[in-house]
């Protein structure tokens, strides 16, 4: 029956992105009493699960971009000879397990995953695309939950927002005293998890002399620039070098 595993040997070229996305998280978050449209506790859980992935999964991502219940991991190298079925299943399952533990969830959490081959010079464009989606999600979420707090049902709020541009929702919210441009940066622009190099001082065991060594540690960046800006490009260049 081995020959029936028709997709098992499909491999993806490097470098690549693996993007995971939560399944049915809106219901889970509402049932557990998380604030809407955003709850810092959930954002911290997503960032901490991503950091745990960096440290314990056996994968070696260069960076990861998070917004809402979505994470994009960028890899220059991957295990399993780049077999797509392995990459999708292991990354999604590890992250779901990590987030379940961190949240202390009493029910299973699940993610889907997809592999996206990419040239490294296209990474800024990809991250800018996801960051633009984070902004759209941000504006729509504030619009939806503002209307819900005013007494509209979920269906009525969705109908009200249907067809409205982000700029129109922005103006509607501003007329109600909500300026989404002044909300926390992590809500508008997402969170980046990456490796940071630093110098660590020590003592040479043989000579007793003080030494310095370069080490790496995982950092969470919660105040991101716009990736397409000069500052954003410089940040990504520094991380990837």
Tab-separated table of C-alpha atoms in Angstrom:
chain	number	residue	atom	x	y	z
A	1	UNK	CA	0.000	0.000	0.000
A	2	UNK	CA	3.052	2.275	0.138
A	3	UNK	CA	2.419	3.336	-3.465
A	4	UNK	CA	-0.876	4.911	-2.336
A	5	UNK	CA	1.045	7.592	-0.444
A	6	UNK	CA	1.019	9.666	-3.610
A	7	UNK	CA	1.935	13.006	-1.966
A	8	UNK	CA	4.508	11.745	0.521
A	9	UNK	CA	7.592	12.543	-1.585
A	10	UNK	CA	6.624	16.029	-2.782
A	11	UNK	CA	9.397	18.406	-1.753
A	12	UNK	CA	9.523	22.179	-1.551
A	13	UNK	CA	12.501	24.257	-2.713
A	14	UNK	CA	14.336	26.465	-0.230
A	15	UNK	CA	14.044	29.037	1.184
A	16	UNK	CA	10.404	28.798	2.151
A	17	UNK	CA	7.681	30.074	4.440
A	18	UNK	CA	5.329	27.878	6.435
A	19	UNK	CA	2.185	29.752	7.410
A	20	UNK	CA	-0.138	28.350	10.045
A	21	UNK	CA	-3.623	29.574	10.868
A	22	UNK	CA	-5.889	28.744	13.797
A	23	UNK	CA	-9.156	26.859	13.272
A	24	UNK	CA	-12.400	28.030	14.960
A	25	UNK	CA	-10.550	30.337	17.332
A	26	UNK	CA	-13.307	32.949	17.490
A	27	UNK	CA	-15.614	30.545	19.290
A	28	UNK	CA	-12.842	29.332	21.606
A	29	UNK	CA	-11.793	32.866	22.600
A	30	UNK	CA	-15.369	33.967	23.235
A	31	UNK	CA	-16.106	30.930	25.384
A	32	UNK	CA	-12.958	31.517	27.472
A	33	UNK	CA	-13.763	35.176	28.093
A	34	UNK	CA	-10.968	36.813	26.107
A	35	UNK	CA	-11.535	40.486	25.354
A	36	UNK	CA	-12.586	41.512	21.882
A	37	UNK	CA	-11.385	42.619	19.432
A	38	UNK	CA	-7.956	42.079	21.012
A	39	UNK	CA	-6.648	40.544	24.199
A	40	UNK	CA	-2.996	40.952	25.119
A	41	UNK	CA	-3.069	37.619	26.965
A	42	UNK	CA	-3.800	35.766	23.737
A	43	UNK	CA	-1.181	37.740	21.800
A	44	UNK	CA	1.387	36.855	24.479
A	45	UNK	CA	0.375	33.185	24.264
A	46	UNK	CA	0.879	33.223	20.480
A	47	UNK	CA	4.272	34.924	20.831
A	48	UNK	CA	5.380	32.550	23.592
A	49	UNK	CA	4.272	29.491	21.607
A	50	UNK	CA	6.268	30.826	18.656
A	51	UNK	CA	9.312	31.324	20.884
A	52	UNK	CA	8.898	27.757	22.161
A	53	UNK	CA	8.819	26.561	18.551
A	54	UNK	CA	12.166	28.287	17.949
A	55	UNK	CA	13.711	26.614	20.994
A	56	UNK	CA	12.183	23.141	21.148
A	57	UNK	CA	10.706	22.039	17.810
A	58	UNK	CA	13.918	20.922	16.096
A	59	UNK	CA	13.234	23.408	13.303
A	60	UNK	CA	15.390	26.492	12.784
A	61	UNK	CA	13.320	29.427	11.534
A	62	UNK	CA	15.091	32.697	10.804
A	63	UNK	CA	12.076	34.711	11.920
A	64	UNK	CA	8.326	34.461	12.454
A	65	UNK	CA	5.606	37.071	11.924
A	66	UNK	CA	2.434	36.882	14.010
A	67	UNK	CA	-0.930	38.561	13.883
A	68	UNK	CA	-4.212	37.318	15.307
A	69	UNK	CA	-4.045	33.491	15.202
A	70	UNK	CA	-1.705	33.376	12.195
A	71	UNK	CA	2.069	32.791	12.157
A	72	UNK	CA	4.422	32.890	9.158
A	73	UNK	CA	7.771	31.128	9.729
A	74	UNK	CA	10.655	31.875	7.351
A	75	UNK	CA	13.225	29.091	6.833
A	76	UNK	CA	16.510	28.853	4.981
A	77	UNK	CA	16.738	25.182	5.923
A	78	UNK	CA	14.232	22.565	7.057
A	79	UNK	CA	14.342	18.901	8.151
A	80	UNK	CA	12.673	15.909	6.465
A	81	UNK	CA	14.361	16.652	3.121
A	82	UNK	CA	11.774	19.421	2.592
A	83	UNK	CA	8.904	16.911	2.314
A	84	UNK	CA	5.763	19.060	2.310
A	85	UNK	CA	3.492	16.549	4.100
A	86	UNK	CA	6.008	16.298	6.963
A	87	UNK	CA	6.570	20.040	7.205
A	88	UNK	CA	2.877	20.937	7.240
A	89	UNK	CA	1.862	18.285	9.745
A	90	UNK	CA	4.744	18.647	12.220
A	91	UNK	CA	4.772	22.442	12.317
A	92	UNK	CA	0.998	22.716	12.773
A	93	UNK	CA	0.827	19.939	15.373
A	94	UNK	CA	3.780	21.216	17.429
A	95	UNK	CA	2.385	24.737	17.507
A	96	UNK	CA	-1.124	23.570	18.420
A	97	UNK	CA	0.311	21.520	21.294
A	98	UNK	CA	2.483	24.408	22.491
A	99	UNK	CA	-0.402	26.885	22.459
A	100	UNK	CA	-2.730	24.413	24.196
A	101	UNK	CA	-0.200	24.019	27.027
A	102	UNK	CA	0.503	27.759	27.330
A	103	UNK	CA	-3.180	28.689	27.415
A	104	UNK	CA	-4.055	25.800	29.710
A	105	UNK	CA	-6.872	24.965	27.312
A	106	UNK	CA	-9.270	22.202	28.329
A	107	UNK	CA	-10.147	21.368	24.731
A	108	UNK	CA	-8.003	20.600	21.650
A	109	UNK	CA	-6.692	23.494	19.536
A	110	UNK	CA	-5.826	23.016	15.873
A	111	UNK	CA	-3.999	24.827	13.083
A	112	UNK	CA	-3.750	24.310	9.360
A	113	UNK	CA	-0.455	24.869	7.539
A	114	UNK	CA	0.759	25.633	4.049
A	115	UNK	CA	4.237	25.743	2.487
A	116	UNK	CA	5.160	28.776	0.377
A	117	UNK	CA	8.422	28.640	-1.619
A	118	UNK	CA	9.935	32.104	-1.817
A	119	UNK	CA	13.117	33.853	-2.919
A	120	UNK	CA	14.788	35.704	-0.077
A	121	UNK	CA	14.558	39.047	-1.886
A	122	UNK	CA	10.753	38.560	-1.920
A	123	UNK	CA	10.514	38.287	1.871
A	124	UNK	CA	9.874	42.004	2.448
A	125	UNK	CA	7.049	41.898	-0.090
A	126	UNK	CA	5.538	38.826	1.594
A	127	UNK	CA	5.735	40.300	5.099
A	128	UNK	CA	4.347	43.624	3.866
A	129	UNK	CA	1.392	41.708	2.375
A	130	UNK	CA	0.678	39.927	5.661
A	131	UNK	CA	1.142	43.173	7.599
A	132	UNK	CA	-1.399	44.864	5.311
A	133	UNK	CA	-3.759	41.968	6.073
A	134	UNK	CA	-3.108	42.527	9.784
A	135	UNK	CA	-4.202	46.162	9.358
A	136	UNK	CA	-7.350	45.174	7.467
A	137	UNK	CA	-8.157	42.584	10.116
A	138	UNK	CA	-7.531	45.213	12.793
A	139	UNK	CA	-9.910	47.770	11.276
A	140	UNK	CA	-12.621	45.185	10.510
A	141	UNK	CA	-12.404	43.697	14.011
A	142	UNK	CA	-12.806	47.055	15.695
A	143	UNK	CA	-15.690	47.880	13.358
A	144	UNK	CA	-17.465	44.590	13.989
A	145	UNK	CA	-17.152	44.558	17.776
A	146	UNK	CA	-18.015	48.244	18.067
A	147	UNK	CA	-21.294	47.562	16.264
A	148	UNK	CA	-21.895	44.491	18.422
A	149	UNK	CA	-21.474	46.592	21.584
A	150	UNK	CA	-24.072	48.990	20.202
A	151	UNK	CA	-26.596	46.155	20.146
A	152	UNK	CA	-26.360	44.755	16.637
A	153	UNK	CA	-26.342	40.997	16.176
A	154	UNK	CA	-23.357	39.330	14.550
A	155	UNK	CA	-25.247	38.990	11.283
A	156	UNK	CA	-26.388	42.625	11.362
A	157	UNK	CA	-22.866	43.873	12.065
A	158	UNK	CA	-21.478	41.841	9.170
A	159	UNK	CA	-24.134	43.220	6.824
A	160	UNK	CA	-23.356	46.777	7.938
A	161	UNK	CA	-19.648	46.319	7.200
A	162	UNK	CA	-20.082	44.376	3.961
A	163	UNK	CA	-18.641	46.305	1.038
A	164	UNK	CA	-17.116	49.041	3.187
A	165	UNK	CA	-13.504	49.971	2.529
A	166	UNK	CA	-11.022	50.041	5.407
A	167	UNK	CA	-10.919	53.837	5.145
A	168	UNK	CA	-14.713	54.014	5.484
A	169	UNK	CA	-14.717	51.770	8.563
A	170	UNK	CA	-11.890	53.900	9.955
A	171	UNK	CA	-14.016	57.042	9.520
A	172	UNK	CA	-17.061	55.362	11.068
A	173	UNK	CA	-15.029	54.386	14.123
A	174	UNK	CA	-13.484	57.850	14.366
A	175	UNK	CA	-16.995	59.363	14.451
A	176	UNK	CA	-17.673	57.130	17.459
A	177	UNK	CA	-14.545	58.308	19.267
A	178	UNK	CA	-12.266	55.384	18.304
A	179	UNK	CA	-9.010	56.162	16.499
A	180	UNK	CA	-7.616	52.824	15.344
A	181	UNK	CA	-4.393	54.541	14.256
A	182	UNK	CA	-3.572	55.076	17.932
A	183	UNK	CA	-4.173	51.546	19.160
A	184	UNK	CA	-1.136	49.494	20.325
A	185	UNK	CA	1.363	48.815	17.543
A	186	UNK	CA	1.132	45.025	17.958
A	187	UNK	CA	-2.566	45.162	17.113
A	188	UNK	CA	-1.978	47.199	13.945
A	189	UNK	CA	1.343	45.815	12.721
A	190	UNK	CA	1.775	42.410	14.332
A	191	UNK	CA	4.629	40.840	16.296
A	192	UNK	CA	7.991	39.551	15.099
A	193	UNK	CA	9.940	36.731	16.765
A	194	UNK	CA	13.556	36.349	15.692
A	195	UNK	CA	17.106	35.517	16.702
A	196	UNK	CA	19.274	38.246	18.207
A	197	UNK	CA	23.060	38.070	18.472
A	198	UNK	CA	24.721	39.338	21.625
A	199	UNK	CA	28.099	39.209	23.340
A	200	UNK	CA	28.534	37.157	26.468
A	201	UNK	CA	31.497	37.631	28.770
A	202	UNK	CA	33.206	34.669	30.373
A	203	UNK	CA	36.508	33.357	31.663
A	204	UNK	CA	38.850	31.064	29.758
A	205	UNK	CA	39.227	27.890	31.834
A	206	UNK	CA	42.917	27.459	30.959
A	207	UNK	CA	44.302	30.989	30.996
A	208	UNK	CA	41.878	32.601	33.408
A	209	UNK	CA	41.555	35.553	31.042
A	210	UNK	CA	38.248	37.311	30.406
A	211	UNK	CA	36.749	36.427	27.048
A	212	UNK	CA	33.794	37.448	24.911
A	213	UNK	CA	31.711	35.101	22.803
A	214	UNK	CA	28.863	35.786	20.388
A	215	UNK	CA	25.636	34.002	21.312
A	216	UNK	CA	22.090	33.947	19.955
A	217	UNK	CA	18.800	34.320	21.808
A	218	UNK	CA	15.163	34.534	20.785
A	219	UNK	CA	13.529	37.969	21.068
A	220	UNK	CA	9.960	39.198	20.647
A	221	UNK	CA	9.469	42.548	18.890
A	222	UNK	CA	6.128	44.150	19.760
A	223	UNK	CA	6.629	47.631	18.300
A	224	UNK	CA	7.243	46.978	14.623
A	225	UNK	CA	7.754	49.523	11.868
A	226	UNK	CA	5.983	49.166	8.545
A	227	UNK	CA	7.995	46.527	6.698
A	228	UNK	CA	8.025	48.476	3.432
A	229	UNK	CA	9.506	51.532	5.125
A	230	UNK	CA	13.245	52.206	5.280
A	231	UNK	CA	13.181	51.393	8.989
A	232	UNK	CA	11.328	48.132	8.356
A	233	UNK	CA	13.714	47.007	5.617
A	234	UNK	CA	16.698	47.840	7.837
A	235	UNK	CA	15.233	45.774	10.686
A	236	UNK	CA	14.740	42.719	8.481
A	237	UNK	CA	18.206	43.080	6.953
A	238	UNK	CA	19.758	43.212	10.430
A	239	UNK	CA	17.851	40.108	11.565
A	240	UNK	CA	18.652	38.082	8.453
A	241	UNK	CA	22.345	38.950	8.484
